[in-house]
GROMACS .gro file of C-alpha atoms in nm:
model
  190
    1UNK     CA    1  -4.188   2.610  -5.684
    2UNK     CA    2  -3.995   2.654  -6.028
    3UNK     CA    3  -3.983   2.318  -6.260
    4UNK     CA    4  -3.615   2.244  -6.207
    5UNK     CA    5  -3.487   1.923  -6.430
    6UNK     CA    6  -3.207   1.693  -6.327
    7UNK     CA    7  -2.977   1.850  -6.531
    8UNK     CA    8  -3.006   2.167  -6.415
    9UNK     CA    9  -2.836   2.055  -6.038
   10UNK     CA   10  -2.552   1.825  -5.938
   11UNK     CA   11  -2.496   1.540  -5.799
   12UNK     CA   12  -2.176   1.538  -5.569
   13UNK     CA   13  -2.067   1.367  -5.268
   14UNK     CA   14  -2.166   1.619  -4.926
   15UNK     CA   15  -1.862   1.690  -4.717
   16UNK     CA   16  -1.831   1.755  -4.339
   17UNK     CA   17  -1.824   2.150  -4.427
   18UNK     CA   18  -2.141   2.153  -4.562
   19UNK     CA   19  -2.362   1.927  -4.294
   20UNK     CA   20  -2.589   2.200  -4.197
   21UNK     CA   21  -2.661   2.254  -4.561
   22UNK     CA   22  -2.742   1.915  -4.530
   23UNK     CA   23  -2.979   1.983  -4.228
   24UNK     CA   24  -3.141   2.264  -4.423
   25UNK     CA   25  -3.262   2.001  -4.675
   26UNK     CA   26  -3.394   1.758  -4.379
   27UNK     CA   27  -3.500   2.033  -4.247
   28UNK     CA   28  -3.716   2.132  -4.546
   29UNK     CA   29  -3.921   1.793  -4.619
   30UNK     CA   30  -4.247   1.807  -4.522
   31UNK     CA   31  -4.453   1.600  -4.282
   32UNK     CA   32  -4.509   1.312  -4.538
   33UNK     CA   33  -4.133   1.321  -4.686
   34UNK     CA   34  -3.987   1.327  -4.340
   35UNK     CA   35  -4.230   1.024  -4.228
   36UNK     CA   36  -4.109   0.866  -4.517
   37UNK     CA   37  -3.737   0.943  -4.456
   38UNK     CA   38  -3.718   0.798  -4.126
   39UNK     CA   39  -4.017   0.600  -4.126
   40UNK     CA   40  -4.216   0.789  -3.891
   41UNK     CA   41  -4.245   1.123  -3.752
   42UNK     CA   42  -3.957   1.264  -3.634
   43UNK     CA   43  -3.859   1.606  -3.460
   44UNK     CA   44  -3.610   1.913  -3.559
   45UNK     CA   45  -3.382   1.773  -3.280
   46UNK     CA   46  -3.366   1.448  -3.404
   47UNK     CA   47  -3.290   1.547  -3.777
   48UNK     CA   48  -3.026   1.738  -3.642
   49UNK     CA   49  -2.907   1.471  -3.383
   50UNK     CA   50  -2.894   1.252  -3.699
   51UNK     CA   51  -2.681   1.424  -3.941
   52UNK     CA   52  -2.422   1.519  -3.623
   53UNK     CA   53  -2.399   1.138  -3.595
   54UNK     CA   54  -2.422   1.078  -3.968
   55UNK     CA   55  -2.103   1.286  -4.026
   56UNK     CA   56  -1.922   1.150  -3.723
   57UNK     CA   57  -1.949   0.820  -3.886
   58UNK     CA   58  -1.868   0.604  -4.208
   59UNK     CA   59  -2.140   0.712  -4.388
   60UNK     CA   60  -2.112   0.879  -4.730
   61UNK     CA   61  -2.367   1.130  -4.843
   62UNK     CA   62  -2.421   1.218  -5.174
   63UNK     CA   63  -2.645   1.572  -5.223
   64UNK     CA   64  -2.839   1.699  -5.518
   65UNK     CA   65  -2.734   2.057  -5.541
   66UNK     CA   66  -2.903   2.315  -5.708
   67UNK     CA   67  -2.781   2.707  -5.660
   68UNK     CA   68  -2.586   2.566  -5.391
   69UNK     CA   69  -2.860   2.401  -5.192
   70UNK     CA   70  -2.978   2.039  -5.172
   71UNK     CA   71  -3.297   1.928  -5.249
   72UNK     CA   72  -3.244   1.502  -5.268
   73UNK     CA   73  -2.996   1.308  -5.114
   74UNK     CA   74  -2.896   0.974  -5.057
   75UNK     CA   75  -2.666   0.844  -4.779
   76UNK     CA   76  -2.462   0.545  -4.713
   77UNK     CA   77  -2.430   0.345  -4.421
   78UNK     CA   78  -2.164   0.063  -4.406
   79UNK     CA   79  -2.321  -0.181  -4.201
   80UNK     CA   80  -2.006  -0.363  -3.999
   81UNK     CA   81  -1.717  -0.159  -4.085
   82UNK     CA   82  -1.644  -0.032  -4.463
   83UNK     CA   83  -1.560  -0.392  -4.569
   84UNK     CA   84  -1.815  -0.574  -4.354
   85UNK     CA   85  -2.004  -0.589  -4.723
   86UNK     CA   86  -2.321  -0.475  -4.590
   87UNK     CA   87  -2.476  -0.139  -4.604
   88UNK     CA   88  -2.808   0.012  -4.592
   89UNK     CA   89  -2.892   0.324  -4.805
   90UNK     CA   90  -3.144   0.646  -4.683
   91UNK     CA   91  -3.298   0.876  -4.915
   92UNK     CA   92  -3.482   1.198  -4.892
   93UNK     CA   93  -3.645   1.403  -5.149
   94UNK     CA   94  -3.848   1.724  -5.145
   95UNK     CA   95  -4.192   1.751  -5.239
   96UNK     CA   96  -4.109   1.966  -5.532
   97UNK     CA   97  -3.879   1.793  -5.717
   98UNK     CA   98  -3.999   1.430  -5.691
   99UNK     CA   99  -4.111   1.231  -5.996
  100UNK     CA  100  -3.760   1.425  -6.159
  101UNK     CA  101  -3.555   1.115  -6.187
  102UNK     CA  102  -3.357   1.255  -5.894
  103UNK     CA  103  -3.385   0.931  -5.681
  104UNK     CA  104  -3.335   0.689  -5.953
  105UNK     CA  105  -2.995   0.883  -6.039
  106UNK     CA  106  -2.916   0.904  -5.668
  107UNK     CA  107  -2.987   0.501  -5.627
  108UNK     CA  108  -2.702   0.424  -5.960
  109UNK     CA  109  -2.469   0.676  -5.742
  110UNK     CA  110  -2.507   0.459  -5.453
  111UNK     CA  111  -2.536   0.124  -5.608
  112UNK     CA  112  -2.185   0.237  -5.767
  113UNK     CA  113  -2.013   0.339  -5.427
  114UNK     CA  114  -2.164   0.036  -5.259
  115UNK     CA  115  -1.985  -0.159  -5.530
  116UNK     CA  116  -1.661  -0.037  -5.577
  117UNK     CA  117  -1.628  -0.064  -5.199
  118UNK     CA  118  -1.674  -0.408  -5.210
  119UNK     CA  119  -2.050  -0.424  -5.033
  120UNK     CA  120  -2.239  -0.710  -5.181
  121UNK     CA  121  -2.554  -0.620  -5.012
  122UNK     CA  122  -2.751  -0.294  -4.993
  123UNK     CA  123  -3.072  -0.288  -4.786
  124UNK     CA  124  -3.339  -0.029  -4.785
  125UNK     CA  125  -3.624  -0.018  -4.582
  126UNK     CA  126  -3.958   0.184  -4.691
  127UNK     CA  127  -4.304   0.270  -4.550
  128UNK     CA  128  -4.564   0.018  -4.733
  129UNK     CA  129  -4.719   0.367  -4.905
  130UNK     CA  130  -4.358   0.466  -5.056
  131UNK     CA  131  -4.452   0.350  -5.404
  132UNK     CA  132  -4.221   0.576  -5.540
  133UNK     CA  133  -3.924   0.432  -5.370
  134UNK     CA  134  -4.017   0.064  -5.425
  135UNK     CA  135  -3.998   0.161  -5.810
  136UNK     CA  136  -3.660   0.337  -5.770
  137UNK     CA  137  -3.626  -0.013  -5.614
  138UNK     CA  138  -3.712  -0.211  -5.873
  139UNK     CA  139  -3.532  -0.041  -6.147
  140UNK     CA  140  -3.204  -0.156  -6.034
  141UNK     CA  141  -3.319  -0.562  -5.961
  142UNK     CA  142  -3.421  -0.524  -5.556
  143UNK     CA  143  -3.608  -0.797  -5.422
  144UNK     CA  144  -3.918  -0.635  -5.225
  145UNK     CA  145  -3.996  -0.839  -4.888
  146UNK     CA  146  -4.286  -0.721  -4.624
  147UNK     CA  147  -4.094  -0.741  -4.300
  148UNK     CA  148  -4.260  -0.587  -3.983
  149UNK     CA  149  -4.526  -0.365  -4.150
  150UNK     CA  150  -4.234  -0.198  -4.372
  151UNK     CA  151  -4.095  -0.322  -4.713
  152UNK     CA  152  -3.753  -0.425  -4.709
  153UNK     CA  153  -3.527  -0.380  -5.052
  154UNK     CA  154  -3.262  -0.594  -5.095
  155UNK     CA  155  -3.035  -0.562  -5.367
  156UNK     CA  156  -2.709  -0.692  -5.476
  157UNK     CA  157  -2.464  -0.463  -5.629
  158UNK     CA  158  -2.183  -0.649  -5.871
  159UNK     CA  159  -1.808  -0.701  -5.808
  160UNK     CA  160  -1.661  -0.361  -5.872
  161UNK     CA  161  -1.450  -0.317  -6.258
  162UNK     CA  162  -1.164  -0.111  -6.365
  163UNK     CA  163  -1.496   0.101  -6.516
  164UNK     CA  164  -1.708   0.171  -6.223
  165UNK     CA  165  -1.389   0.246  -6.037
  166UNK     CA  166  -1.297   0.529  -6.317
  167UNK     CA  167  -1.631   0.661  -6.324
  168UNK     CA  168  -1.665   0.680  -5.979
  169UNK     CA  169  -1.347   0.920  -5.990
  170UNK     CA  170  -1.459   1.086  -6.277
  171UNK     CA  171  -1.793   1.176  -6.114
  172UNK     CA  172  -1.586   1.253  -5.789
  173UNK     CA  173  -1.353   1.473  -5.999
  174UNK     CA  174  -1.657   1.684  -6.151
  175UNK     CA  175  -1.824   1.688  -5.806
  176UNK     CA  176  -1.561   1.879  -5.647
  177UNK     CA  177  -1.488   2.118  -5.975
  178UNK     CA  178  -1.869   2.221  -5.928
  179UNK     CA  179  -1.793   2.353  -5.582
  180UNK     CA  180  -1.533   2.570  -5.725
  181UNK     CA  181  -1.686   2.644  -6.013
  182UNK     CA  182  -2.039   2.657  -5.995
  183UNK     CA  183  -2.291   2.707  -6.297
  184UNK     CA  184  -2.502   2.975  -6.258
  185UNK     CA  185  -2.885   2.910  -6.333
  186UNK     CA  186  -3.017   3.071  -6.644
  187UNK     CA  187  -3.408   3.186  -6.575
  188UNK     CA  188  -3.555   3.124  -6.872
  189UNK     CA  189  -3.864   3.347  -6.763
  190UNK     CA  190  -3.620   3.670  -6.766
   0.00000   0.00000   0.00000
């Protein structure tokens, strides 16, 4: 698989239209990634069970495109209605683009929704072995518990500002320009 930096996809919010694109990904994680998705083994049906309900639901996705397909996402589930101020966030990542920075940026996205929205508590839970995500984690002030043989993040996003509530447009705004405009990939081995 071709070394693809951070900069070189986007980061948008996934809409309704593009769910099975959304599958795909899911889809494409392997054993360990998909165990560490949904803490445990899970099968094709149930991915795809999951992102039917995911989209019938509150939950906002954000995708990490790249040439129009995503390879990391993270996805938002209000916990209590959308002002309950509780939510729990999911992430996936393929194999070959881990250790990019990918998860760290997709945490800030949803640490940003999570707070302009009011939430004032965003849990994660991880597979002990998910070092990776405990450091994602970490980087943005979680508290790491051991609840039940997993390890539960906790972390409080703070009040939403006039700024995070502009940049969230903003990034909204460039998300959706990047569907109709999309930047083509330059190979640098051509």
């Amino acid at each position: 698989m071709p070394h693809i930096t951070l900069k070189e996809g986007v980061i948008r919010r996934v809409n309704g239209s593009e769910r099975q694109v959304f599958r795909d990904h899911l889809l494409r994680l392997s054993p360990a990634s998909r165990r560490s998705r949904f803490s445990g083994g899970v099968s094709d049906l149930f991915v795809e069970q999951h992102v039917e309900r995911l989209f019938s639901s509150e939950a906002i996705v954000f995708g990490w495109f790249v040439d129009g397909a995503i390879h990391a996402a993270a996805e938002l589930h209000p916990i209590g209605g959308p002002l309950g101020g509780l939510a729990e966030a999911a992430f996936s990542v393929e194999e070959g683009f881990q250790d990019s920075g990918v998860g760290t940026a997709l945490l800030g996205r949803i640490m940003r929704t999570a707070r302009n929205r009011g939430m004032s508590r965003l849990i994660m839970t991880c597979l002990p072995e998910n070092a990776r995500m405990q450091r994602v984690a970490k980087k943005y002030g979680a508290r790491l518990e051991w609840h039940d043989g997993d390890v539960l993040a906790q972390i409080n996003p703070p009040v939403p500002t006039p700024f995070s509530m502009w940049r969230e447009a903003v990034d909204e705004g460039e998300g959706f320009l990047s569907t109709l405009f999309p930047t083509p990939r330059i190979d640098a081995a051509k």
